[in-house]
Coordinates of C-alpha atoms and ligand atoms in Angstrom, one line a residue:
M589 CA -6.6 -19.8 -20.0
T590 CA -5.0 -16.4 -19.3
T591 CA -3.1 -15.7 -22.5
P592 CA -5.9 -13.8 -24.2
I593 CA -6.0 -11.2 -21.4
V594 CA -2.2 -10.8 -21.6
R595 CA -2.4 -10.3 -25.3
A596 CA -5.4 -8.0 -25.2
T597 CA -3.4 -6.1 -22.4
S598 CA -0.3 -5.8 -24.3
R599 CA -2.0 -4.8 -27.5
R600 CA -3.8 -2.0 -25.9
R601 CA -0.6 -0.8 -24.3
F602 CA 1.0 -1.1 -27.6
L603 CA -1.6 1.0 -29.4
Q604 CA -1.4 3.5 -26.6
Y605 CA 2.4 3.6 -27.0
L606 CA 2.0 4.4 -30.6
A607 CA -0.7 7.0 -29.9
G608 CA 1.6 8.5 -27.2
G609 CA 4.3 9.2 -29.8
P610 CA 7.6 10.9 -28.8
L611 CA 6.0 12.7 -25.7
A612 CA 5.1 9.3 -24.2
A613 CA 8.5 7.8 -25.0
S614 CA 10.2 10.7 -23.3
G615 CA 8.1 10.2 -20.2
A616 CA 6.9 13.8 -20.3
L617 CA 3.3 12.6 -20.9
S618 CA 2.1 9.2 -20.1
A619 CA 0.0 7.0 -22.2
Y620 CA -1.6 4.8 -19.4
A621 CA 1.5 3.8 -17.4
A622 CA -0.3 1.1 -15.5
E623 CA 1.6 -1.4 -13.5
T624 CA 4.1 -4.0 -14.9
P625 CA 2.1 -6.1 -17.2
S626 CA 0.9 -9.4 -15.7
K627 CA -1.5 -12.2 -16.3
L628 CA -4.1 -10.5 -14.2
P629 CA -6.9 -8.8 -16.2
D630 CA -6.0 -5.2 -17.1
P631 CA -7.6 -3.2 -14.1
M632 CA -8.3 -0.3 -16.5
I633 CA -9.5 -2.2 -19.5
W634 CA -11.4 0.0 -21.9
A635 CA -10.0 3.2 -20.5
P636 CA -9.5 5.4 -23.6
P637 CA -5.8 6.2 -24.5
G638 CA -4.3 9.7 -23.8
S639 CA -4.2 11.7 -20.7
G640 CA -7.7 13.2 -21.1
D641 CA -9.3 10.4 -19.1
L642 CA -6.9 10.5 -16.1
I643 CA -8.6 11.2 -12.9
K644 CA -8.7 14.8 -11.8
S645 CA -9.5 14.2 -8.0
P646 CA -8.9 11.3 -5.7
K647 CA -12.7 10.9 -5.3
D648 CA -12.9 10.2 -8.9
A649 CA -10.8 7.0 -8.4
I650 CA -12.5 3.6 -8.7
N651 CA -9.6 1.6 -7.9
V652 CA -5.9 2.1 -6.7
F653 CA -4.5 1.7 -10.1
E654 CA -5.9 4.8 -11.5
F655 CA -3.5 6.9 -9.4
E656 CA -0.5 5.6 -11.0
P657 CA -0.7 7.3 -14.4
V658 CA -1.5 10.6 -12.7
A659 CA 1.6 10.1 -10.4
R660 CA 3.5 9.4 -13.5
Q661 CA 2.5 12.5 -15.1
N662 CA 3.3 14.5 -12.0
T663 CA 6.7 12.8 -11.0
P664 CA 10.2 13.2 -12.7
P665 CA 10.9 10.1 -14.8
A666 CA 13.9 9.1 -12.6
H667 CA 11.8 9.2 -9.4
F668 CA 8.9 7.4 -11.0
G669 CA 11.3 4.9 -12.4
Y670 CA 12.8 4.5 -8.9
M671 CA 9.5 3.6 -7.6
A672 CA 8.1 1.4 -10.4
S673 CA 11.4 -0.7 -10.7
G674 CA 11.8 -4.2 -9.9
L675 CA 15.2 -5.9 -10.6
D676 CA 16.7 -7.5 -13.6
D677 CA 14.0 -9.1 -15.7
E678 CA 11.2 -8.1 -12.9
V679 CA 10.1 -11.7 -12.7
T680 CA 9.5 -11.4 -9.1
L681 CA 7.7 -8.0 -9.6
R682 CA 5.2 -9.7 -12.1
A683 CA 5.0 -12.9 -9.9
N684 CA 3.8 -10.7 -7.1
R685 CA 0.6 -9.9 -9.0
D686 CA 0.3 -13.3 -10.9
G687 CA 0.5 -15.1 -7.6
F688 CA -2.9 -14.1 -6.5
L689 CA -4.2 -16.2 -9.5
K690 CA -2.9 -19.3 -7.8
F691 CA -5.6 -18.9 -4.9
Q692 CA -9.3 -18.5 -5.0
L693 CA -11.6 -17.4 -2.3
N694 CA -14.1 -19.9 -0.7
P695 CA -17.1 -17.9 0.3
H696 CA -19.5 -19.1 3.2
R697 CA -23.1 -18.2 2.7
L698 CA -25.8 -17.3 5.5
N699 CA -23.3 -16.2 8.1
D700 CA -25.2 -12.7 8.9
V701 CA -22.4 -10.4 8.0
S702 CA -24.6 -7.2 8.6
K703 CA -21.8 -6.2 11.1
V704 CA -18.2 -6.5 10.1
D705 CA -15.3 -5.7 12.1
T706 CA -12.0 -5.1 10.2
S707 CA -9.8 -4.3 13.1
V708 CA -6.7 -5.9 13.9
E709 CA -4.5 -6.0 17.3
L710 CA -0.8 -6.1 16.9
F711 CA 1.3 -6.2 20.0
G712 CA -1.6 -4.9 22.1
T713 CA -2.6 -1.8 19.8
K714 CA -5.8 -1.8 17.8
Y715 CA -5.7 -0.6 14.3
D716 CA -9.1 -0.1 12.4
S717 CA -7.9 -2.1 9.4
P718 CA -5.5 -4.9 8.6
I719 CA -4.0 -2.8 5.8
F720 CA -0.6 -1.1 6.9
V721 CA 1.6 1.3 5.3
C722 CA 5.0 -0.3 4.2
P723 CA 8.2 1.7 4.8
T724 CA 9.4 3.4 1.5
G725 CA 12.4 5.8 1.4
G726 CA 12.4 9.1 0.0
N727 CA 8.7 10.0 0.0
Q728 CA 9.7 13.7 -1.0
F729 CA 10.5 12.2 -4.5
F730 CA 6.7 12.2 -5.1
H731 CA 5.5 15.2 -2.9
P732 CA 7.1 17.9 -1.0
D733 CA 5.1 16.7 2.2
G734 CA 6.4 13.2 1.8
E735 CA 6.1 10.9 5.0
V736 CA 4.3 13.6 6.9
A737 CA 1.4 13.5 4.3
V738 CA 1.5 9.8 4.4
A739 CA 1.2 9.9 8.3
K740 CA -1.7 12.1 8.2
A741 CA -3.5 9.9 5.8
A742 CA -2.8 6.8 8.0
R743 CA -4.2 8.6 10.8
V744 CA -7.5 9.1 9.0
G745 CA -8.1 5.6 8.8
N746 CA -6.2 4.6 11.8
H747 CA -3.7 2.5 9.8
L748 CA -0.3 1.2 11.1
Q749 CA 2.5 3.0 9.5
I750 CA 6.0 1.7 9.3
L751 CA 8.6 4.3 8.6
S752 CA 11.7 3.8 6.5
T753 CA 15.3 4.6 7.8
S754 CA 15.5 6.4 4.6
S755 CA 12.6 8.7 4.9
N756 CA 13.0 12.3 4.3
Y757 CA 11.2 13.3 7.4
S758 CA 12.4 12.2 10.7
V759 CA 10.9 9.7 12.9
E760 CA 9.9 12.4 15.5
D761 CA 8.2 14.4 12.8
V762 CA 6.3 11.7 11.3
T763 CA 5.2 10.3 14.8
K764 CA 3.8 13.7 15.5
A765 CA 2.0 13.8 12.2
R766 CA 0.6 10.3 12.7
G767 CA -0.5 11.3 16.3
A768 CA 0.3 7.9 17.6
P769 CA 3.3 5.7 17.7
I770 CA 4.7 4.3 14.5
W771 CA 6.9 1.5 13.8
F772 CA 10.5 1.9 12.6
Q773 CA 12.1 0.0 9.7
L774 CA 15.9 -0.3 10.2
Y775 CA 18.5 -0.6 7.4
A776 CA 21.2 -1.7 9.7
S777 CA 24.1 -0.4 7.8
P778 CA 27.5 -2.1 7.9
R779 CA 28.6 -0.5 11.1
F780 CA 26.8 -1.6 14.2
E781 CA 27.3 1.9 15.9
V782 CA 25.0 3.5 13.0
A783 CA 22.3 0.7 13.8
Q784 CA 22.6 1.3 17.5
A785 CA 22.3 5.2 17.1
L786 CA 19.1 4.7 14.8
I787 CA 17.7 2.2 17.3
K788 CA 18.2 4.6 20.1
R789 CA 16.4 7.2 18.3
A790 CA 13.4 5.2 17.1
E791 CA 13.1 4.0 20.7
A792 CA 13.2 7.6 22.1
A793 CA 10.6 8.7 19.5
G794 CA 8.2 6.1 21.1
C795 CA 8.3 3.3 18.5
P796 CA 7.1 0.1 19.9
V797 CA 8.5 -2.1 17.1
L798 CA 11.9 -2.3 15.3
M799 CA 11.5 -3.8 11.8
V800 CA 14.9 -4.9 10.6
T801 CA 15.1 -5.3 6.9
V802 CA 17.1 -8.3 5.9
D803 CA 16.9 -8.5 2.2
R804 CA 18.9 -5.5 1.0
I805 CA 22.2 -7.1 1.1
A806 CA 23.8 -6.5 -2.1
G807 CA 23.6 -3.7 -4.8
R808 CA 20.6 -3.9 -7.1
N809 CA 20.0 -3.7 -11.0
Q810 CA 16.9 -1.5 -11.2
E811 CA 16.9 -1.4 -15.0
T812 CA 13.4 0.3 -15.3
M813 CA 14.9 3.2 -13.1
F814 CA 18.2 3.4 -15.1
R815 CA 16.2 3.6 -18.4
L816 CA 13.6 6.1 -17.3
R817 CA 16.5 8.2 -15.7
R818 CA 18.0 8.5 -19.1
T819 CA 14.9 10.6 -20.1
D820 CA 15.1 12.9 -17.3
T821 CA 16.3 16.3 -18.3
R822 CA 17.3 17.4 -14.7
E823 CA 20.6 17.2 -13.2
C824 CA 20.5 14.5 -10.5
A825 CA 23.6 16.0 -8.8
D826 CA 21.6 19.1 -8.1
C827 CA 19.7 17.3 -5.4
H828 CA 21.6 14.0 -5.0
D829 CA 25.1 13.8 -3.6
R830 CA 26.3 10.3 -4.5
S831 CA 30.0 11.0 -3.6
S832 CA 29.5 9.3 -0.2
F833 CA 26.8 7.7 1.9
A834 CA 26.9 10.7 4.2
G835 CA 26.2 13.0 1.3
R836 CA 23.4 10.8 0.1
S837 CA 21.8 11.0 3.6
V838 CA 21.7 14.8 3.8
R839 CA 17.9 14.7 3.4
R840 CA 17.2 11.6 5.3
H841 CA 16.9 13.2 8.7
N842 CA 17.0 9.9 10.7
Y843 CA 20.7 10.0 10.2
D844 CA 21.1 13.6 11.5
G845 CA 24.0 13.6 14.0
I846 CA 25.1 10.1 13.4
D847 CA 28.7 9.6 12.3
L848 CA 28.5 7.8 8.8
S849 CA 32.3 7.7 8.1
G850 CA 33.3 4.6 6.3
I851 CA 30.1 3.6 5.0
T852 CA 30.1 3.4 1.3
G853 CA 27.8 2.8 -1.6
G854 CA 24.1 2.6 -0.6
G855 CA 25.0 1.4 2.9
E856 CA 23.8 -2.3 2.2
S857 CA 24.0 -4.4 5.3
S858 CA 26.0 -7.3 3.7
N859 CA 27.5 -8.3 7.1
L860 CA 24.0 -8.8 8.7
S861 CA 23.8 -12.0 10.6
W862 CA 21.6 -13.7 13.3
D863 CA 24.2 -12.5 15.7
T864 CA 23.6 -9.0 14.7
V865 CA 20.0 -9.2 15.5
K866 CA 21.0 -10.7 18.9
R867 CA 23.0 -7.7 19.6
M868 CA 19.9 -5.5 18.8
R869 CA 18.0 -7.3 21.2
D870 CA 20.4 -6.5 24.0
I871 CA 20.2 -2.8 23.4
T872 CA 16.4 -2.1 23.0
R873 CA 13.2 -3.1 24.6
M874 CA 11.3 -2.5 21.3
K875 CA 9.9 -5.6 19.8
I876 CA 12.0 -6.9 16.9
M877 CA 10.5 -8.1 13.7
L878 CA 12.4 -9.2 10.5
K879 CA 11.3 -7.7 7.2
G880 CA 12.2 -9.9 4.0
I881 CA 11.7 -13.4 5.1
V882 CA 10.5 -15.5 2.1
T883 CA 11.2 -19.1 3.2
A884 CA 9.8 -21.5 5.7
E885 CA 13.4 -22.3 6.9
D886 CA 14.2 -18.8 7.8
A887 CA 10.7 -18.3 9.4
D888 CA 11.5 -21.1 11.8
L889 CA 14.9 -19.8 12.4
A890 CA 13.4 -16.4 13.2
A891 CA 11.1 -18.0 15.8
Q892 CA 13.9 -20.1 17.3
N893 CA 16.0 -16.9 17.6
G894 CA 13.3 -15.4 19.7
L895 CA 12.2 -12.7 17.1
D896 CA 8.8 -11.1 17.9
G897 CA 7.5 -11.4 14.4
I898 CA 8.1 -11.5 10.8
L899 CA 7.1 -9.6 7.7
V900 CA 7.0 -11.9 4.8
S901 CA 8.1 -9.6 2.0
N902 CA 10.3 -9.7 -1.2
H903 CA 10.6 -5.8 -1.0
G904 CA 8.0 -5.5 -3.8
G905 CA 10.2 -7.4 -6.2
R906 CA 13.3 -5.2 -5.3
G907 CA 15.3 -7.6 -3.1
E908 CA 16.5 -10.0 -5.6
D909 CA 14.8 -11.4 -8.8
Y910 CA 14.3 -14.7 -7.3
G911 CA 11.0 -15.5 -8.9
R912 CA 8.4 -16.2 -6.3
S913 CA 5.5 -14.1 -5.0
T914 CA 5.0 -13.7 -1.3
I915 CA 1.3 -15.0 -1.4
D916 CA 2.7 -18.2 -2.9
A917 CA 5.2 -18.9 -0.1
L918 CA 3.0 -17.7 2.7
P919 CA 1.2 -21.0 3.5
E920 CA 4.4 -22.8 4.1
I921 CA 5.7 -20.0 6.3
I922 CA 2.7 -19.9 8.3
A923 CA 2.8 -23.6 8.9
A924 CA 6.5 -23.4 9.8
V925 CA 5.9 -20.8 12.3
K926 CA 3.1 -22.6 14.1
G927 CA 1.7 -19.7 15.8
R928 CA 4.9 -18.8 17.7
M929 CA 4.9 -15.2 16.5
P930 CA 2.8 -12.9 14.4
V931 CA 3.3 -13.1 10.6
I932 CA 2.4 -10.1 8.3
V933 CA 2.8 -9.8 4.6
D934 CA 3.4 -7.4 1.7
S935 CA 4.4 -7.3 -1.9
G936 CA 2.0 -7.0 -4.7
F937 CA -1.1 -6.3 -2.8
R938 CA -3.6 -4.2 -4.7
R939 CA -7.0 -5.4 -3.8
G940 CA -9.4 -6.3 -1.0
T941 CA -9.6 -9.9 -2.3
D942 CA -5.6 -10.0 -2.4
A943 CA -5.6 -9.0 1.4
V944 CA -8.5 -11.5 2.3
K945 CA -6.4 -14.3 0.7
A946 CA -3.6 -13.5 2.9
L947 CA -5.5 -13.0 6.1
A948 CA -7.3 -16.3 5.5
M949 CA -4.0 -18.1 5.1
G950 CA -3.1 -16.7 8.6
A951 CA -1.3 -13.4 8.2
Q952 CA -2.2 -10.8 10.7
A953 CA -2.1 -7.7 8.4
V954 CA -1.1 -6.7 4.9
G955 CA 1.0 -4.0 3.6
I956 CA 0.9 -1.8 0.6
G957 CA 3.8 0.1 -0.8
R958 CA 3.5 1.5 -4.2
P959 CA -0.2 2.1 -4.3
Y960 CA 0.0 4.8 -1.6
L961 CA 3.0 6.4 -3.4
W962 CA 1.0 6.6 -6.5
G963 CA -1.6 8.4 -4.4
L964 CA 1.1 10.6 -3.0
G965 CA 2.4 11.4 -6.4
A966 CA -0.9 12.1 -7.8
F967 CA -2.5 14.2 -5.1
G968 CA -0.5 14.4 -1.9
Q969 CA -2.1 13.5 1.3
E970 CA -5.6 13.3 -0.2
G971 CA -4.4 10.7 -2.7
V972 CA -2.9 8.5 0.0
E973 CA -6.2 8.9 2.2
R974 CA -8.0 7.8 -1.0
V975 CA -5.9 5.0 -1.8
L976 CA -6.1 3.6 1.8
E977 CA -9.9 4.1 1.8
I978 CA -10.4 2.1 -1.5
V979 CA -8.2 -0.8 -0.2
R980 CA -10.0 -0.7 3.3
T981 CA -13.4 -0.6 1.7
E982 CA -12.5 -3.6 -0.8
T983 CA -11.2 -5.5 2.1
R984 CA -14.3 -5.0 4.0
T985 CA -16.5 -5.9 1.3
A986 CA -14.6 -9.0 0.5
M987 CA -14.7 -10.1 4.0
Q988 CA -18.5 -9.5 4.1
Q989 CA -18.9 -11.2 0.7
C990 CA -17.0 -14.3 1.9
G991 CA -19.1 -14.5 5.1
A992 CA -16.4 -13.4 7.7
R993 CA -17.6 -10.9 10.5
S994 CA -14.0 -10.3 11.8
V995 CA -10.4 -10.7 10.5
K996 CA -10.2 -13.6 13.2
E997 CA -13.0 -15.6 11.5
L998 CA -11.0 -15.5 8.3
T999 CA -9.4 -19.0 8.6
P1000 CA -7.9 -21.1 5.9
G1001 CA -11.1 -22.6 5.0
F1002 CA -11.9 -19.4 3.1
V1003 CA -9.1 -19.8 0.6
R1004 CA -8.0 -22.6 -1.7
R1005 CA -5.2 -23.3 -4.1
A1006 CA -6.5 -23.3 -7.5
T1007 CA -6.3 -26.5 -9.2
Ligands
FNR4 C1 10.4 0.2 -0.8 N1 10.5 -0.7 0.3 C2 11.4 -0.4 1.2 N2 11.5 -1.4 2.3 C3 12.3 -1.1 3.4 O1 12.4 -2.0 4.1 N3 12.9 0.1 3.6 C4 12.8 1.2 2.5 O2 13.2 2.2 2.7 C5 12.0 0.7 1.4 N4 11.8 1.8 0.4 C6 11.1 1.5 -0.7 C7 10.9 2.5 -1.7 C8 10.1 2.2 -2.8 C9 9.9 3.2 -3.9 C10 9.4 0.9 -2.9 C11 8.4 0.9 -4.0 C12 9.6 0.0 -1.9 C13 9.8 -2.0 0.1 C14 8.4 -1.8 0.9 O3 8.4 -1.6 2.3 C15 7.5 -3.0 0.7 O4 8.1 -4.2 0.9 C16 7.0 -3.2 -1.0 O5 6.9 -1.9 -1.5 C17 5.7 -3.8 -0.9 O6 5.4 -4.1 -2.4 P1 4.4 -3.2 -3.2 O7 3.1 -3.0 -2.5 O8 5.1 -2.0 -3.6 O9 4.1 -4.1 -4.4

């Protein structure tokens, strides 16, 4: 019975909306923004309405959700809307959170978990935590230090960072800030020459893995963004040149020096095919993974096509509003892959227990997107550091409490589908 929780949450939000009045409606001052409502308990239940109770410093945060209203307060409405938005009715966005209710942990007692090792190894590199930083474009929308601040925060906890093609800072600058190789996420673009130039650049910057995003194929209907953008008093054209893709990319430094003529719209890769991926294989020594696989059939095809791994992701509900959470799809994808390549996962992960469920199902690492952007928008690098620390600590605690001494020990017996 989850309905009363939904009602309680919605009612509290409604009261806060009323309390917020016109200011809140304009987006100038948030009532508690909180995430898209879901059937999960409100993470900030009993928080008094208004902005007086927002956290003042990263160390005050008791969970990752507390950064979101602070980020909302600090971030122009259009940028906040860009980050928060799902697509259409945002069914997938909500499903990503609700999906975790379909699974329960199965703790094992008396396992002596006085020592817990949360590290994971991916392609021969050890990371201290199974939590990785998802690629998100345009981090300067949230803080001037953008991806560099994120990299410095990832460095503190030795997290894997995957950098977006659409980052504001270049792959070289971010690698330097991270102090270790990062992975490069590729938006292939409709012209292979552009993909080729980006691949060469990432390889030269020392990236060991190319993460090809395969779920940004068409345009997207980001209604939350469009709605919040209406409340933004600034002139978008002052910073964004939407007249051409080349103009749009002026502040996306990975494109520097690359001929972008003929690329229109958002540069969606609607002509991407298994053949394109084969061509990529021929021009790089980097490992190649696919980001955006959501079905067992495609996971099997990826293994058959010699991919080095997949990231099970629905782009945080931003690919298409197809309605299913990644945690729900994960078990059948793991079964289809049959250990032929590593499987990692993202979309909707907010808690250590969320991560432990996926790791127990067989994912080798778990990515977070929006939570670190909340941290970035709220407090810059320190905010990202604290967000990562919270998820890291929660994951460790959940492992320990479940009776697993290492990520390897987290096997399917630690999770069950709720009946
Ligand atoms: C993204 N994501 C994304 N993915 C990608 O492959 N390249 C990109 O440039 C971006 N940009 C981006 C911007 C913003 C603002 C968001 C929220 C997301 C998707 C991202 O890598 C990841 O799949 C999701 O963010 C994971 O879901 P959660 O954690 O945000 O729920």
